[in-house]
Structure formats: structure tokens, C-alpha cells
Amino acid sequence: MQFKNIDSLSIAECCEHLNIKREDLPKVLRDLKELSETENLIVSRLIFLLNEDRTNFMSCSTIEQYERYLALWTDGLHRGKAAQRVAQLKAQAEELAFYK
């Protein structure tokens, strides 16, 4: 895999380079051993991205915030939960509008 800068890698690109399945994150990160210097840098980038992904997801509380999360974190680990929350909030808003 070729890339210009480790700091520009996405979660998916880090996983691809490290031969990690996204669904195995973050558990598999604890089991990585004997990595090259570049791989260690990629693991650090991946950990940073996972923390940012979680922080951004956890800070959401409105439809707009969840939709912004979905737009910005195209490979985020919390996309399914965010999409589900958008659907729930929209359903609640529709029900409230109906009763008004």
C-alpha cells in the first residue's frame, strides 16, 4: 500500500495496511507484536483516529450532529449506531409533530 503521509490515513487505510479487519477493532490492537517502525506509527495513527471517532460520536445529541458525524466519519466505527439514532430522533420528531 502506498501513501504520502501517515497522518493522512483513514481508519480503513490503517486497517488495510496492518491487515486488520475493521470488525476486529480495537481488540486486535492489543495483540499486535513485532511491528516495524512504520507499522508502529500506523498503529498510533489508528488509535488516535479511533479515539477521535468515539469522542465525536459521543458528543452527538441532535439529528444534525449525528448526520454531521455520518458525513465526516465515513469509516467510523459508530456509523450504525449513529444512523439508528438519526432514525429514532426523526421518528420522535414526526410523532411530536403529529400530536401538535
mmCIF file of N, CA and C in Angstrom:
data_model
loop_
_atom_site.group_PDB
_atom_site.id
_atom_site.type_symbol
_atom_site.label_atom_id
_atom_site.label_comp_id
_atom_site.label_asym_id
_atom_site.label_seq_id
_atom_site.Cartn_x
_atom_site.Cartn_y
_atom_site.Cartn_z
ATOM 1 N N MET A 1 0.849 -1.176 0.000
ATOM 2 C CA MET A 1 0.000 0.000 0.000
ATOM 3 C C MET A 1 0.893 1.237 0.000
ATOM 4 N N GLN A 2 0.621 2.137 -0.891
ATOM 5 C CA GLN A 2 1.378 3.376 -0.987
ATOM 6 C C GLN A 2 0.575 4.507 -0.358
ATOM 7 N N PHE A 3 1.265 5.384 0.351
ATOM 8 C CA PHE A 3 0.621 6.567 0.882
ATOM 9 C C PHE A 3 1.671 7.644 1.040
ATOM 10 N N LYS A 4 1.199 8.891 1.024
ATOM 11 C CA LYS A 4 2.107 10.021 1.105
ATOM 12 C C LYS A 4 2.511 10.307 2.543
ATOM 13 N N ASN A 5 1.554 10.225 3.457
ATOM 14 C CA ASN A 5 1.788 10.668 4.812
ATOM 15 C C ASN A 5 0.919 9.844 5.765
ATOM 16 N N ILE A 6 1.506 9.308 6.793
ATOM 17 C CA ILE A 6 0.753 8.509 7.759
ATOM 18 C C ILE A 6 -0.354 9.339 8.398
ATOM 19 N N ASP A 7 -0.092 10.619 8.606
ATOM 20 C CA ASP A 7 -1.090 11.498 9.231
ATOM 21 C C ASP A 7 -2.326 11.717 8.368
ATOM 22 N N SER A 8 -2.286 11.280 7.123
ATOM 23 C CA SER A 8 -3.455 11.453 6.256
ATOM 24 C C SER A 8 -4.253 10.157 6.093
ATOM 25 N N LEU A 9 -3.819 9.091 6.750
ATOM 26 C CA LEU A 9 -4.510 7.808 6.624
ATOM 27 C C LEU A 9 -5.843 7.818 7.368
ATOM 28 N N SER A 10 -6.811 7.134 6.805
ATOM 29 C CA SER A 10 -8.117 6.950 7.450
ATOM 30 C C SER A 10 -8.094 5.651 8.261
ATOM 31 N N ILE A 11 -9.159 5.404 8.984
ATOM 32 C CA ILE A 11 -9.270 4.164 9.741
ATOM 33 C C ILE A 11 -9.156 2.969 8.801
ATOM 34 N N ALA A 12 -9.889 3.002 7.707
ATOM 35 C CA ALA A 12 -9.878 1.889 6.755
ATOM 36 C C ALA A 12 -8.491 1.679 6.153
ATOM 37 N N GLU A 13 -7.808 2.765 5.835
ATOM 38 C CA GLU A 13 -6.468 2.645 5.250
ATOM 39 C C GLU A 13 -5.463 2.082 6.260
ATOM 40 N N CYS A 14 -5.568 2.497 7.511
ATOM 41 C CA CYS A 14 -4.701 1.943 8.560
ATOM 42 C C CYS A 14 -4.947 0.445 8.693
ATOM 43 N N CYS A 15 -6.212 0.069 8.744
ATOM 44 C CA CYS A 15 -6.561 -1.349 8.864
ATOM 45 C C CYS A 15 -6.041 -2.147 7.675
ATOM 46 N N GLU A 16 -6.187 -1.589 6.495
ATOM 47 C CA GLU A 16 -5.724 -2.276 5.289
ATOM 48 C C GLU A 16 -4.211 -2.502 5.349
ATOM 49 N N HIS A 17 -3.487 -1.473 5.730
ATOM 50 C CA HIS A 17 -2.030 -1.600 5.788
ATOM 51 C C HIS A 17 -1.587 -2.608 6.845
ATOM 52 N N LEU A 18 -2.302 -2.668 7.965
ATOM 53 C CA LEU A 18 -1.950 -3.578 9.054
ATOM 54 C C LEU A 18 -2.609 -4.951 8.918
ATOM 55 N N ASN A 19 -3.377 -5.144 7.850
ATOM 56 C CA ASN A 19 -4.113 -6.396 7.624
ATOM 57 C C ASN A 19 -5.034 -6.732 8.798
ATOM 58 N N ILE A 20 -5.777 -5.720 9.229
ATOM 59 C CA ILE A 20 -6.737 -5.868 10.321
ATOM 60 C C ILE A 20 -8.140 -5.673 9.752
ATOM 61 N N LYS A 21 -9.071 -6.511 10.178
ATOM 62 C CA LYS A 21 -10.469 -6.323 9.809
ATOM 63 C C LYS A 21 -11.074 -5.284 10.739
ATOM 64 N N ARG A 22 -11.831 -4.357 10.170
ATOM 65 C CA ARG A 22 -12.468 -3.296 10.977
ATOM 66 C C ARG A 22 -13.310 -3.868 12.112
ATOM 67 N N GLU A 23 -13.992 -4.959 11.834
ATOM 68 C CA GLU A 23 -14.868 -5.528 12.853
ATOM 69 C C GLU A 23 -14.079 -6.106 14.037
ATOM 70 N N ASP A 24 -12.779 -6.301 13.869
ATOM 71 C CA ASP A 24 -11.944 -6.813 14.955
ATOM 72 C C ASP A 24 -11.344 -5.698 15.817
ATOM 73 N N LEU A 25 -11.551 -4.453 15.420
ATOM 74 C CA LEU A 25 -11.020 -3.320 16.186
ATOM 75 C C LEU A 25 -11.873 -3.104 17.421
ATOM 76 N N PRO A 26 -11.400 -2.531 18.476
ATOM 77 C CA PRO A 26 -9.995 -2.238 18.783
ATOM 78 C C PRO A 26 -9.276 -3.391 19.469
ATOM 79 N N LYS A 27 -9.979 -4.519 19.702
ATOM 80 C CA LYS A 27 -9.400 -5.654 20.423
ATOM 81 C C LYS A 27 -8.078 -6.111 19.815
ATOM 82 N N VAL A 28 -8.020 -6.224 18.516
ATOM 83 C CA VAL A 28 -6.838 -6.779 17.861
ATOM 84 C C VAL A 28 -5.603 -5.892 18.044
ATOM 85 N N LEU A 29 -5.790 -4.612 18.314
ATOM 86 C CA LEU A 29 -4.646 -3.718 18.501
ATOM 87 C C LEU A 29 -3.786 -4.144 19.688
ATOM 88 N N ARG A 30 -4.396 -4.719 20.699
ATOM 89 C CA ARG A 30 -3.639 -5.164 21.884
ATOM 90 C C ARG A 30 -2.738 -6.351 21.563
ATOM 91 N N ASP A 31 -3.093 -7.109 20.536
ATOM 92 C CA ASP A 31 -2.368 -8.344 20.224
ATOM 93 C C ASP A 31 -1.269 -8.168 19.178
ATOM 94 N N LEU A 32 -1.106 -6.965 18.647
ATOM 95 C CA LEU A 32 -0.078 -6.752 17.627
ATOM 96 C C LEU A 32 1.308 -6.798 18.261
ATOM 97 N N LYS A 33 2.199 -7.536 17.627
ATOM 98 C CA LYS A 33 3.560 -7.680 18.140
ATOM 99 C C LYS A 33 4.547 -7.597 16.987
ATOM 100 N N GLU A 34 5.773 -7.286 17.337
ATOM 101 C CA GLU A 34 6.875 -7.276 16.375
ATOM 102 C C GLU A 34 6.545 -6.457 15.131
ATOM 103 N N LEU A 35 6.244 -5.213 15.356
ATOM 104 C CA LEU A 35 5.897 -4.321 14.253
ATOM 105 C C LEU A 35 7.110 -3.506 13.831
ATOM 106 N N SER A 36 7.113 -3.141 12.570
ATOM 107 C CA SER A 36 8.160 -2.249 12.080
ATOM 108 C C SER A 36 7.904 -0.838 12.606
ATOM 109 N N GLU A 37 8.860 0.034 12.409
ATOM 110 C CA GLU A 37 8.700 1.423 12.850
ATOM 111 C C GLU A 37 7.498 2.072 12.153
ATOM 112 N N THR A 38 7.362 1.819 10.871
ATOM 113 C CA THR A 38 6.227 2.373 10.118
ATOM 114 C C THR A 38 4.910 1.813 10.632
ATOM 115 N N GLU A 39 4.871 0.526 10.884
ATOM 116 C CA GLU A 39 3.643 -0.085 11.404
ATOM 117 C C GLU A 39 3.290 0.469 12.779
ATOM 118 N N ASN A 40 4.281 0.715 13.614
ATOM 119 C CA ASN A 40 4.015 1.330 14.920
ATOM 120 C C ASN A 40 3.421 2.721 14.759
ATOM 121 N N LEU A 41 3.909 3.480 13.791
ATOM 122 C CA LEU A 41 3.346 4.803 13.523
ATOM 123 C C LEU A 41 1.909 4.694 13.033
ATOM 124 N N ILE A 42 1.641 3.705 12.211
ATOM 125 C CA ILE A 42 0.278 3.499 11.705
ATOM 126 C C ILE A 42 -0.650 3.084 12.846
ATOM 127 N N VAL A 43 -0.170 2.239 13.753
ATOM 128 C CA VAL A 43 -0.974 1.851 14.917
ATOM 129 C C VAL A 43 -1.284 3.082 15.758
ATOM 130 N N SER A 44 -0.308 3.946 15.954
ATOM 131 C CA SER A 44 -0.539 5.181 16.709
ATOM 132 C C SER A 44 -1.587 6.046 16.027
ATOM 133 N N ARG A 45 -1.498 6.155 14.711
ATOM 134 C CA ARG A 45 -2.492 6.924 13.941
ATOM 135 C C ARG A 45 -3.875 6.296 14.107
ATOM 136 N N LEU A 46 -3.949 4.991 14.021
ATOM 137 C CA LEU A 46 -5.217 4.292 14.133
ATOM 138 C C LEU A 46 -5.834 4.498 15.519
ATOM 139 N N ILE A 47 -5.040 4.404 16.555
ATOM 140 C CA ILE A 47 -5.537 4.630 17.910
ATOM 141 C C ILE A 47 -6.055 6.057 18.054
ATOM 142 N N PHE A 48 -5.311 7.012 17.509
ATOM 143 C CA PHE A 48 -5.761 8.405 17.525
ATOM 144 C C PHE A 48 -7.118 8.538 16.831
ATOM 145 N N LEU A 49 -7.248 7.946 15.646
ATOM 146 C CA LEU A 49 -8.495 8.035 14.890
ATOM 147 C C LEU A 49 -9.651 7.377 15.635
ATOM 148 N N LEU A 50 -9.402 6.239 16.248
ATOM 149 C CA LEU A 50 -10.460 5.552 16.997
ATOM 150 C C LEU A 50 -10.928 6.394 18.177
ATOM 151 N N ASN A 51 -9.994 7.040 18.859
ATOM 152 C CA ASN A 51 -10.365 7.925 19.964
ATOM 153 C C ASN A 51 -11.158 9.130 19.469
ATOM 154 N N GLU A 52 -10.733 9.734 18.372
ATOM 155 C CA GLU A 52 -11.450 10.873 17.789
ATOM 156 C C GLU A 52 -12.847 10.458 17.319
ATOM 157 N N ASP A 53 -12.922 9.295 16.695
ATOM 158 C CA ASP A 53 -14.206 8.771 16.217
ATOM 159 C C ASP A 53 -15.168 8.626 17.392
ATOM 160 N N ARG A 54 -14.713 8.000 18.460
ATOM 161 C CA ARG A 54 -15.563 7.790 19.634
ATOM 162 C C ARG A 54 -15.972 9.125 20.266
ATOM 163 N N THR A 55 -15.021 10.042 20.417
ATOM 164 C CA THR A 55 -15.309 11.345 21.008
ATOM 165 C C THR A 55 -16.349 12.090 20.193
ATOM 166 N N ASN A 56 -16.192 12.077 18.866
ATOM 167 C CA ASN A 56 -17.150 12.764 18.006
ATOM 168 C C ASN A 56 -18.529 12.134 18.086
ATOM 169 N N PHE A 57 -18.587 10.815 18.092
ATOM 170 C CA PHE A 57 -19.876 10.133 18.193
ATOM 171 C C PHE A 57 -20.546 10.432 19.532
ATOM 172 N N MET A 58 -19.791 10.342 20.599
ATOM 173 C CA MET A 58 -20.351 10.537 21.941
ATOM 174 C C MET A 58 -20.823 11.969 22.168
ATOM 175 N N SER A 59 -20.304 12.926 21.420
ATOM 176 C CA SER A 59 -20.710 14.318 21.600
ATOM 177 C C SER A 59 -22.006 14.656 20.854
ATOM 178 N N CYS A 60 -22.522 13.729 20.079
ATOM 179 C CA CYS A 60 -23.738 13.971 19.303
ATOM 180 C C CYS A 60 -24.983 13.818 20.173
ATOM 181 N N SER A 61 -25.965 14.703 19.914
ATOM 182 C CA SER A 61 -27.241 14.566 20.616
ATOM 183 C C SER A 61 -28.424 14.970 19.736
ATOM 184 N N THR A 62 -28.165 15.611 18.605
ATOM 185 C CA THR A 62 -29.245 16.037 17.713
ATOM 186 C C THR A 62 -29.121 15.340 16.364
ATOM 187 N N ILE A 63 -30.193 15.388 15.597
ATOM 188 C CA ILE A 63 -30.172 14.813 14.254
ATOM 189 C C ILE A 63 -29.031 15.416 13.447
ATOM 190 N N GLU A 64 -28.908 16.731 13.505
ATOM 191 C CA GLU A 64 -27.882 17.424 12.724
ATOM 192 C C GLU A 64 -26.480 16.979 13.126
ATOM 193 N N GLN A 65 -26.256 16.808 14.418
ATOM 194 C CA GLN A 65 -24.934 16.374 14.879
ATOM 195 C C GLN A 65 -24.625 14.945 14.439
ATOM 196 N N TYR A 66 -25.607 14.061 14.545
ATOM 197 C CA TYR A 66 -25.398 12.686 14.080
ATOM 198 C C TYR A 66 -25.174 12.655 12.569
ATOM 199 N N GLU A 67 -25.919 13.448 11.834
ATOM 200 C CA GLU A 67 -25.739 13.489 10.376
ATOM 201 C C GLU A 67 -24.363 14.057 10.015
ATOM 202 N N ARG A 68 -23.895 15.038 10.767
ATOM 203 C CA ARG A 68 -22.550 15.586 10.542
ATOM 204 C C ARG A 68 -21.501 14.511 10.835
ATOM 205 N N TYR A 69 -21.704 13.762 11.912
ATOM 206 C CA TYR A 69 -20.799 12.648 12.222
ATOM 207 C C TYR A 69 -20.761 11.668 11.052
ATOM 208 N N LEU A 70 -21.940 11.298 10.540
ATOM 209 C CA LEU A 70 -22.003 10.350 9.427
ATOM 210 C C LEU A 70 -21.299 10.878 8.182
ATOM 211 N N ALA A 71 -21.398 12.182 7.949
ATOM 212 C CA ALA A 71 -20.755 12.780 6.781
ATOM 213 C C ALA A 71 -19.233 12.842 6.934
ATOM 214 N N LEU A 72 -18.778 13.141 8.148
ATOM 215 C CA LEU A 72 -17.337 13.312 8.367
ATOM 216 C C LEU A 72 -16.602 11.994 8.618
ATOM 217 N N TRP A 73 -17.242 11.083 9.301
ATOM 218 C CA TRP A 73 -16.592 9.823 9.660
ATOM 219 C C TRP A 73 -17.124 8.702 8.772
ATOM 220 N N THR A 74 -16.740 8.748 7.511
ATOM 221 C CA THR A 74 -17.251 7.782 6.534
ATOM 222 C C THR A 74 -16.824 6.351 6.829
ATOM 223 N N ASP A 75 -15.780 6.188 7.630
ATOM 224 C CA ASP A 75 -15.373 4.838 8.021
ATOM 225 C C ASP A 75 -15.344 4.683 9.539
ATOM 226 N N GLY A 76 -16.130 5.512 10.224
ATOM 227 C CA GLY A 76 -16.186 5.466 11.678
ATOM 228 C C GLY A 76 -16.808 4.177 12.193
ATOM 229 N N LEU A 77 -16.408 3.799 13.375
ATOM 230 C CA LEU A 77 -16.900 2.550 13.955
ATOM 231 C C LEU A 77 -18.315 2.666 14.508
ATOM 232 N N HIS A 78 -18.807 3.888 14.659
ATOM 233 C CA HIS A 78 -20.121 4.094 15.272
ATOM 234 C C HIS A 78 -21.187 4.507 14.256
ATOM 235 N N ARG A 79 -20.919 4.285 12.989
ATOM 236 C CA ARG A 79 -21.849 4.698 11.932
ATOM 237 C C ARG A 79 -23.217 4.032 12.072
ATOM 238 N N GLY A 80 -23.233 2.761 12.373
ATOM 239 C CA GLY A 80 -24.502 2.047 12.516
ATOM 240 C C GLY A 80 -25.352 2.616 13.642
ATOM 241 N N LYS A 81 -24.704 2.860 14.773
ATOM 242 C CA LYS A 81 -25.420 3.438 15.914
ATOM 243 C C LYS A 81 -25.893 4.854 15.603
ATOM 244 N N ALA A 82 -25.065 5.623 14.891
ATOM 245 C CA ALA A 82 -25.437 6.998 14.549
ATOM 246 C C ALA A 82 -26.636 7.006 13.599
ATOM 247 N N ALA A 83 -26.614 6.152 12.601
ATOM 248 C CA ALA A 83 -27.736 6.075 11.660
ATOM 249 C C ALA A 83 -29.016 5.639 12.374
ATOM 250 N N GLN A 84 -28.875 4.705 13.292
ATOM 251 C CA GLN A 84 -30.028 4.243 14.072
ATOM 252 C C GLN A 84 -30.576 5.383 14.933
ATOM 253 N N ARG A 85 -29.693 6.153 15.519
ATOM 254 C CA ARG A 85 -30.124 7.277 16.364
ATOM 255 C C ARG A 85 -30.817 8.349 15.543
ATOM 256 N N VAL A 86 -30.326 8.613 14.322
ATOM 257 C CA VAL A 86 -30.987 9.577 13.434
ATOM 258 C C VAL A 86 -32.413 9.114 13.155
ATOM 259 N N ALA A 87 -32.568 7.850 12.835
ATOM 260 C CA ALA A 87 -33.909 7.316 12.555
ATOM 261 C C ALA A 87 -34.816 7.456 13.775
ATOM 262 N N GLN A 88 -34.292 7.166 14.961
ATOM 263 C CA GLN A 88 -35.097 7.296 16.187
ATOM 264 C C GLN A 88 -35.506 8.746 16.426
ATOM 265 N N LEU A 89 -34.561 9.658 16.295
ATOM 266 C CA LEU A 89 -34.863 11.074 16.532
ATOM 267 C C LEU A 89 -35.853 11.619 15.508
ATOM 268 N N LYS A 90 -35.725 11.190 14.256
ATOM 269 C CA LYS A 90 -36.678 11.630 13.229
ATOM 270 C C LYS A 90 -38.063 11.083 13.513
ATOM 271 N N ALA A 91 -38.141 9.846 13.956
ATOM 272 C CA ALA A 91 -39.444 9.252 14.300
ATOM 273 C C ALA A 91 -40.072 9.994 15.475
ATOM 274 N N GLN A 92 -39.267 10.339 16.462
ATOM 275 C CA GLN A 92 -39.778 11.101 17.603
ATOM 276 C C GLN A 92 -40.276 12.475 17.166
ATOM 277 N N ALA A 93 -39.536 13.120 16.271
ATOM 278 C CA ALA A 93 -39.942 14.445 15.786
ATOM 279 C C ALA A 93 -41.242 14.357 14.993
ATOM 280 N N GLU A 94 -41.392 13.321 14.180
ATOM 281 C CA GLU A 94 -42.626 13.130 13.412
ATOM 282 C C GLU A 94 -43.806 12.872 14.347
ATOM 283 N N GLU A 95 -43.589 12.074 15.364
ATOM 284 C CA GLU A 95 -44.669 11.787 16.317
ATOM 285 C C GLU A 95 -45.070 13.058 17.070
ATOM 286 N N LEU A 96 -44.108 13.845 17.475
ATOM 287 C CA LEU A 96 -44.387 15.100 18.162
ATOM 288 C C LEU A 96 -45.158 16.055 17.244
ATOM 289 N N ALA A 97 -44.744 16.143 15.989
ATOM 290 C CA ALA A 97 -45.423 16.999 15.025
ATOM 291 C C ALA A 97 -46.870 16.537 14.813
ATOM 292 N N PHE A 98 -47.073 15.239 14.782
ATOM 293 C CA PHE A 98 -48.410 14.691 14.605
ATOM 294 C C PHE A 98 -49.336 15.123 15.751
ATOM 295 N N TYR A 99 -48.826 15.041 16.971
ATOM 296 C CA TYR A 99 -49.656 15.378 18.120
ATOM 297 C C TYR A 99 -49.874 16.882 18.278
ATOM 298 N N LYS A 100 -48.995 17.677 17.702
ATOM 299 C CA LYS A 100 -49.189 19.143 17.748
ATOM 300 C C LYS A 100 -50.285 19.516 16.791
#
